[in-house]
Coordinates of C-alpha atoms in Angstrom, one line a residue:
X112 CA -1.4 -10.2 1.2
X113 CA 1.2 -7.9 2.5
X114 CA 0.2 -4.1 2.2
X115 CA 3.4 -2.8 0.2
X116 CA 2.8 -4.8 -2.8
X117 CA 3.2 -2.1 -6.0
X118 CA 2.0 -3.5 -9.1
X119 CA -1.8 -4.8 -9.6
X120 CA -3.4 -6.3 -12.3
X121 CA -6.7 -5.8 -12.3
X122 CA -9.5 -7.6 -14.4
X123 CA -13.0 -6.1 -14.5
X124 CA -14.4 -9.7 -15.6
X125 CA -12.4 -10.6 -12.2
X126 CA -13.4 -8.3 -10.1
X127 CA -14.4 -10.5 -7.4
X128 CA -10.7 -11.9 -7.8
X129 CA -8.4 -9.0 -7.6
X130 CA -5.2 -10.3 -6.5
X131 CA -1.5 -9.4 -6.8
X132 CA 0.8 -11.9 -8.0
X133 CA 4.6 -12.4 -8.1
X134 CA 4.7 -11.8 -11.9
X135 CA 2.2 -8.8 -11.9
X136 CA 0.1 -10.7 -14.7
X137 CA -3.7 -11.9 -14.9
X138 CA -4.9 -13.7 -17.7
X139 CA -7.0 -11.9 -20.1
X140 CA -11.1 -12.4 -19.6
X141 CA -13.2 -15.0 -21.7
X142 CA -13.9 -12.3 -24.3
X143 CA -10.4 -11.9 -24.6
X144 CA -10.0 -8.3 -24.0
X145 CA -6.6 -7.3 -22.3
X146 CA -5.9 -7.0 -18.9
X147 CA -5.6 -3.3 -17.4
X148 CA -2.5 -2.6 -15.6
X149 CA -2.5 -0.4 -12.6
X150 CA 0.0 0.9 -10.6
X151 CA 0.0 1.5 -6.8
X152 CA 2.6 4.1 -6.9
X153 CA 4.8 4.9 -3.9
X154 CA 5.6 8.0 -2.0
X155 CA 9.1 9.4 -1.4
X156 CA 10.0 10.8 2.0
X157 CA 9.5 15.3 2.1
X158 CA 13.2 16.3 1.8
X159 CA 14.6 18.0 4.7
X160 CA 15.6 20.9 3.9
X161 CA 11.5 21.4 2.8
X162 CA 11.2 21.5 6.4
X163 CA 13.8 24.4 6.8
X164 CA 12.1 28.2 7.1
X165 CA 12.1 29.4 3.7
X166 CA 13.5 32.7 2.8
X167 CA 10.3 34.0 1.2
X168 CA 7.9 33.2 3.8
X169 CA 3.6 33.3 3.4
X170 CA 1.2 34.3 6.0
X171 CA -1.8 32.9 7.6
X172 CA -4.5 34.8 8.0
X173 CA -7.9 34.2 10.0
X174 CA -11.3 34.9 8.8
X175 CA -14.1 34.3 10.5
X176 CA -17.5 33.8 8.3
X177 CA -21.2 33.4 9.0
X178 CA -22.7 29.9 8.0
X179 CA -25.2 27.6 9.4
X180 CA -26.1 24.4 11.2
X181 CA -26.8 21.9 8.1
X182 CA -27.5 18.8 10.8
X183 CA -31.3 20.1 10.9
X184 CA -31.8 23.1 13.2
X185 CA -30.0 25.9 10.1
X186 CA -29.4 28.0 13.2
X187 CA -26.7 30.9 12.2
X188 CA -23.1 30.4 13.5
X189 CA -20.4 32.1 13.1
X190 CA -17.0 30.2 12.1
X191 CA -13.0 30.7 11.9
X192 CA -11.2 29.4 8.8
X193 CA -7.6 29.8 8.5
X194 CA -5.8 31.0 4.9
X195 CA -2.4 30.7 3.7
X196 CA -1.2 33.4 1.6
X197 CA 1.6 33.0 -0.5
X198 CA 4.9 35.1 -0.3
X199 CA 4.2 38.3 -2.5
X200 CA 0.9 37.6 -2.9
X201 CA -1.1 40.3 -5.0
X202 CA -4.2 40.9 -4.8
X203 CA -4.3 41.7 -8.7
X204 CA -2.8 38.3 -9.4
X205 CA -5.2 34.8 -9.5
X206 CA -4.3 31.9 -7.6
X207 CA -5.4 28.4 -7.4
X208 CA -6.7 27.0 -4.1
X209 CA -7.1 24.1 -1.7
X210 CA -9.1 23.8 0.7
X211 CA -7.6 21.5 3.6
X212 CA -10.3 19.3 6.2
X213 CA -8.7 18.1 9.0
X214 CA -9.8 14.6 11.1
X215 CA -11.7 13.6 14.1
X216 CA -11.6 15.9 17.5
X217 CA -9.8 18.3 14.5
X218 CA -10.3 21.7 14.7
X219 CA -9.6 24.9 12.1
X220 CA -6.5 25.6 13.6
X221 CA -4.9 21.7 13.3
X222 CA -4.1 21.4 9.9
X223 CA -1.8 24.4 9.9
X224 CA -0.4 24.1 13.6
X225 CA 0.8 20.9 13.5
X226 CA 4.3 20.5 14.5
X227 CA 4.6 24.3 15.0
X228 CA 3.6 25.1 11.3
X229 CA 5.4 22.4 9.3
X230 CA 2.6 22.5 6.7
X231 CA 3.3 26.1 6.2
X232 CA 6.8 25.6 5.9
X233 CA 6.1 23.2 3.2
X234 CA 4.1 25.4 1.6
X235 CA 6.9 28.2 1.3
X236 CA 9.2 25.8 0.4
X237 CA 7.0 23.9 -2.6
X238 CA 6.6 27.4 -4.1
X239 CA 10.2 29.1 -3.3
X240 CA 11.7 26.1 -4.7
X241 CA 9.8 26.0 -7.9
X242 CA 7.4 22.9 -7.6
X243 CA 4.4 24.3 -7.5
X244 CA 2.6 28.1 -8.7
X245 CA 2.1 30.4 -5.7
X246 CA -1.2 28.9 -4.5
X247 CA -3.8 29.6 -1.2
X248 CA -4.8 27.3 1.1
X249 CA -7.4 27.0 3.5
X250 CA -7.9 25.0 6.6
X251 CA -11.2 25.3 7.7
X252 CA -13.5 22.6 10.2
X253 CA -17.0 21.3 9.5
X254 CA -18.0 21.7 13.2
X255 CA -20.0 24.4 14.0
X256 CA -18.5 25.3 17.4
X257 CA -14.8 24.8 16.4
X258 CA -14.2 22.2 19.1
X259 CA -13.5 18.9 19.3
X260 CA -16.8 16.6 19.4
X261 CA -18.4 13.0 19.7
X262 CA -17.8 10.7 17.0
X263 CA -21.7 10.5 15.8
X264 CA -21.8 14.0 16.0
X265 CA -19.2 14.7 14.2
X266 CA -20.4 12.1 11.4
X267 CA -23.6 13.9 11.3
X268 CA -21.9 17.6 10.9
X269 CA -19.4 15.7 8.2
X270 CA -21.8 14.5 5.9
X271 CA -23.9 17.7 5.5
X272 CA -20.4 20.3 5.1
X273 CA -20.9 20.0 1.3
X274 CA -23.3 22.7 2.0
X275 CA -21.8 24.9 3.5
X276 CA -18.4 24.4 1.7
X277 CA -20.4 26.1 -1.5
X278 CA -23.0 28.1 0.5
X279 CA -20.6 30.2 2.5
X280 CA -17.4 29.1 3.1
X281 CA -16.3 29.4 -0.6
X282 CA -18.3 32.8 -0.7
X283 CA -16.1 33.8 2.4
X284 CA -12.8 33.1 1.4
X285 CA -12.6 34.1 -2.6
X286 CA -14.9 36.9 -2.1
X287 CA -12.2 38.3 -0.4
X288 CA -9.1 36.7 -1.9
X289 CA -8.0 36.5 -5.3
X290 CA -8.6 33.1 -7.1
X291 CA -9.9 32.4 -10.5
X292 CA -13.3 32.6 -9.8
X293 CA -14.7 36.1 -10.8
X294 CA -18.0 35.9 -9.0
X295 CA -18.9 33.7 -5.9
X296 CA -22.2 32.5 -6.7
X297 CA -22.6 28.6 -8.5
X298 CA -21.9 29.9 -11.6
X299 CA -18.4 31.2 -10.7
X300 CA -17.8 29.1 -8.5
X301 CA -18.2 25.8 -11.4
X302 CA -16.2 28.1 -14.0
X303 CA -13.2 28.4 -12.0
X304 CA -13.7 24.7 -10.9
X305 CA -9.5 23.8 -12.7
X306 CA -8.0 26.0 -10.3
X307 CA -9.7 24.6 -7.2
X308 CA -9.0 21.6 -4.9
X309 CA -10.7 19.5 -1.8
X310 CA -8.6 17.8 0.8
X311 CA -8.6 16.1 3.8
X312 CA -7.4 13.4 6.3
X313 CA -9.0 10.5 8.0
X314 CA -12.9 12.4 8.7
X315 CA -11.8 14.8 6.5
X316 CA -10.8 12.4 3.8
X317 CA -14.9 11.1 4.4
X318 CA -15.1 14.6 4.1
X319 CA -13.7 14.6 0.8
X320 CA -16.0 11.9 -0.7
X321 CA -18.9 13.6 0.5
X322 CA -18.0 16.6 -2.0
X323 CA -16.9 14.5 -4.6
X324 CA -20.2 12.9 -4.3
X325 CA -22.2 16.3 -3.9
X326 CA -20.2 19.1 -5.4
X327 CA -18.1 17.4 -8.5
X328 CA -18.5 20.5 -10.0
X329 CA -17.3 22.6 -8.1
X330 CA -13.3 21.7 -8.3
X331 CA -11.5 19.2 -10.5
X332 CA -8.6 18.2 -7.5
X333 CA -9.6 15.6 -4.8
X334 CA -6.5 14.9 -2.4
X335 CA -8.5 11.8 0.0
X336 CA -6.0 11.0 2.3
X337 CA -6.7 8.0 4.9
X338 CA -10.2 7.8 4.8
X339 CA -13.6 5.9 2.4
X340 CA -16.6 6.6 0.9
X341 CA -19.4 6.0 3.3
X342 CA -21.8 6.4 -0.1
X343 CA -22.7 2.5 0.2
X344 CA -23.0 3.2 4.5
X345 CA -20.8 3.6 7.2
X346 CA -17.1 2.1 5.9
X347 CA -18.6 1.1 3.0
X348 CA -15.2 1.9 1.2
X349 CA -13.8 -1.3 3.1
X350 CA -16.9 -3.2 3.7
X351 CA -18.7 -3.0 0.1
X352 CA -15.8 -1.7 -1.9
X353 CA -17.3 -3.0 -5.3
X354 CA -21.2 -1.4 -4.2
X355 CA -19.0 1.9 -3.4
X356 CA -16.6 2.1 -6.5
X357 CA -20.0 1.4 -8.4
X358 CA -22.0 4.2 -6.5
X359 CA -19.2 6.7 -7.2
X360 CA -18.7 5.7 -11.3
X361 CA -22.5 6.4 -11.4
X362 CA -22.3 9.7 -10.0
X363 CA -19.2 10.5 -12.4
X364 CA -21.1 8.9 -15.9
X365 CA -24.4 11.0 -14.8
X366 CA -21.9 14.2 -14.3
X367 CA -20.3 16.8 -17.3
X368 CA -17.0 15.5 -15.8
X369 CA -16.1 12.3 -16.5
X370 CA -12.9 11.4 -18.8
X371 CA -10.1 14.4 -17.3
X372 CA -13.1 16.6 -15.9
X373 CA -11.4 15.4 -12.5
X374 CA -8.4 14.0 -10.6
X375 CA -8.6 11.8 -7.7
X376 CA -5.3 11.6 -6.1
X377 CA -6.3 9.0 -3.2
X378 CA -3.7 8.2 -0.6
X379 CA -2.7 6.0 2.6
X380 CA 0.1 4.6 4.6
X381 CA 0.5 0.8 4.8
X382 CA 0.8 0.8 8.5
X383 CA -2.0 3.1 8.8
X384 CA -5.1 2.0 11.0
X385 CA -7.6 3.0 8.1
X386 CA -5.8 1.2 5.2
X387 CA -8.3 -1.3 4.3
X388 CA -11.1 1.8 4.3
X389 CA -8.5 2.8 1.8
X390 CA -6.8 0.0 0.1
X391 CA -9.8 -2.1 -0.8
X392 CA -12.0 1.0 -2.4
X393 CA -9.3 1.9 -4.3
X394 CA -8.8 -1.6 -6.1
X395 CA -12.5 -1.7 -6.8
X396 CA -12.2 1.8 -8.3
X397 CA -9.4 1.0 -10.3
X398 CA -11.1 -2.1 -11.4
X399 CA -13.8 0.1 -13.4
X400 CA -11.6 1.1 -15.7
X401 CA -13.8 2.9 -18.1
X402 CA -14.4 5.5 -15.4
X403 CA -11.4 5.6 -13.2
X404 CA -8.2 5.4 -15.0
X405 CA -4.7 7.4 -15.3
X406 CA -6.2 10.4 -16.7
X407 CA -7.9 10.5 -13.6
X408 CA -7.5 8.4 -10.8
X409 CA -4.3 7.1 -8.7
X410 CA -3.6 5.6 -5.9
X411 CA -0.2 6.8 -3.5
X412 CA 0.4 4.7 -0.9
X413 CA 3.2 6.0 1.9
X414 CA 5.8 2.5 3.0
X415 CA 5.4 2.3 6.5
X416 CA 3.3 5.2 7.0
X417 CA 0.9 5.4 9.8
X418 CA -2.4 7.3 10.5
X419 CA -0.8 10.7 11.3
X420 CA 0.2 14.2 9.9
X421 CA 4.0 13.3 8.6
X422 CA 2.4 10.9 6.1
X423 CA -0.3 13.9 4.9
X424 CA 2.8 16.2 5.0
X425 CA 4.4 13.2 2.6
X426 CA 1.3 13.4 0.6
X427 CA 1.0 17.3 0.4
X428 CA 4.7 17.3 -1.0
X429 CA 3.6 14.7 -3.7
X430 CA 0.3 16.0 -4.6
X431 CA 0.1 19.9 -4.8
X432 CA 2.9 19.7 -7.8
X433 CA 0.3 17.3 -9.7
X434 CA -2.5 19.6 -9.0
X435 CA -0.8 23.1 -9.8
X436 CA 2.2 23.0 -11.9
X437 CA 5.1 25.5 -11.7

């Protein structure tokens, strides 16, 4: 099966069959219900000129903020988180928000110094050239000590962020800037959940699931970029896509949120070393129509990307005019 295939037709009596085939059709199941069409849709390549300085340039701030070590000990740290601030922005204005989780050996500062700041270029650029509302980002790291670290101990740190993502990092940040939340506590916090999206690549698109999975009320926007759930165990995304898709329906038909309460835009390159993690959870999802469907779920994938920042900046360009609208 060759990874740039585009159209899908999935069966939920088929499941176990999900194919693609030259005409794009499947037969209709033995209740005769019809077939569910979805689309894998394909990315464009970022303009070049997006990658030009833009005359009406943001800033990036740090901010360091006190959290704790969620792997057992709850020992205080203190940790840097990095914002971007809009051109103009105004303190007495509200903006929407994304928080940005970068991958393994990652630290706060690589999301927004790759390639000398091409993300922050972007930025300027999607919002000087109309495509998206001023908006503020945020590139944070789950480790604890800001440095690069081994791979089970960064899994460990990974899977218990979701904490502090609502416990003190959100506190941090928009108790200080303006966004639509008008307090910081849960309650806020869940009211201002529209304006407020979760991202991340590779470990920080495992990242992603895990607040999907633990905080769906927190923020409508998921941007899951390279990267599976690990609900159904390590890779489980690839491994036990159907147990997985499953697992993640049940959390969204026990939740407030399911019909347009969120938006999953879920991305990968097809020469990427963690497409299958990708690919093969994202046909099971798909398959569960019922719960994951265009009003909220789709699946981007980048032609000939590979596992590396130029296809995040590809879906970066793509997604933030989904999630916040000029």
């Amino acid at each position: 099966m060759k990874k740039n295939i585009i159209t899908v037709i999935l069966s939920v009596y088929a499941l176990c069959c999900i194919a693609c085939m030259d005409n794009g059709k499947m037969p209709n199941n033995e209740n005769n219900k019809p077939h569910t069409e979805f689309t894998i849709q394909m990315t464009t390549p970022v303009p070049t000129e997006y990658f030009n300085p833009a005359t009406e340039q943001g800033k990036v701030e740090r901010i360091e903020y006190s959290s704790k070590d969620y792997t057992g000990s709850m020992q205080t740290t203190t940790k840097p988180a990095y914002v971007y601030l809009p051109y103009g922005y105004d303190a007495s204005q509200k903006y929407d928000i994304i928080y940005l989780i970068h991958g393994w050996t990652g630290t706060a500062e690589t999301n927004f110094g790759w390639a000398n700041g091409r993300l922050i270029t972007l930025f300027d650029n999607l919002i000087q050239r109309g495509k998206c509302k001023p908006f503020i980002a945020v590139s944070p790291t789950w480790d604890k000590d800001n440095r690069a670290k081994s791979w089970g101990e960064s899994c460990d740190e990974v899977a218990v962020f979701y904490n502090e993502y609502k416990n003190d990092l959100i506190p941090a940040v928009e108790g200080r800037y303006s966004t639509y939340a008008e307090t910081t506590d849960e309650a806020g916090i869940v009211a201002s959940r529209e304006h407020r999206a979760f991202g991340g690549f590779s470990l920080g698109s495992i990242t992603t699931w895990y607040e999907f999975e633990n905080g769906l009320n927190l923020q409508k926007w998921y941007l899951p970029m390279s990267g599976d759930s690990w609900l159904a165990g390590v890779f489980g995304g690839q491994s036990q896509p159907e147990k997985t898709a499953q697992m993640l329906a049940d959390i969204v038909n026990a939740s407030a949120y399911s019909g347009n309460g969120f938006y999953v835009w879920y991305a990968v390159g097809t020469d990427d070393s963690r497409f299958y993690q990708t690919h093969n959870q994202a046909l099971a999802m798909a398959a569960l129509f019922e719960t994951f469907n265009e009003t909220n779920f789709s699946y981007h994938q980048k032609q000939g990307g590979v596992h590396d920042y130029k296809a995040v900046a590809e879906f970066i360009y793509h997604a933030l005019p989904f999630f916040f609208p000029k």
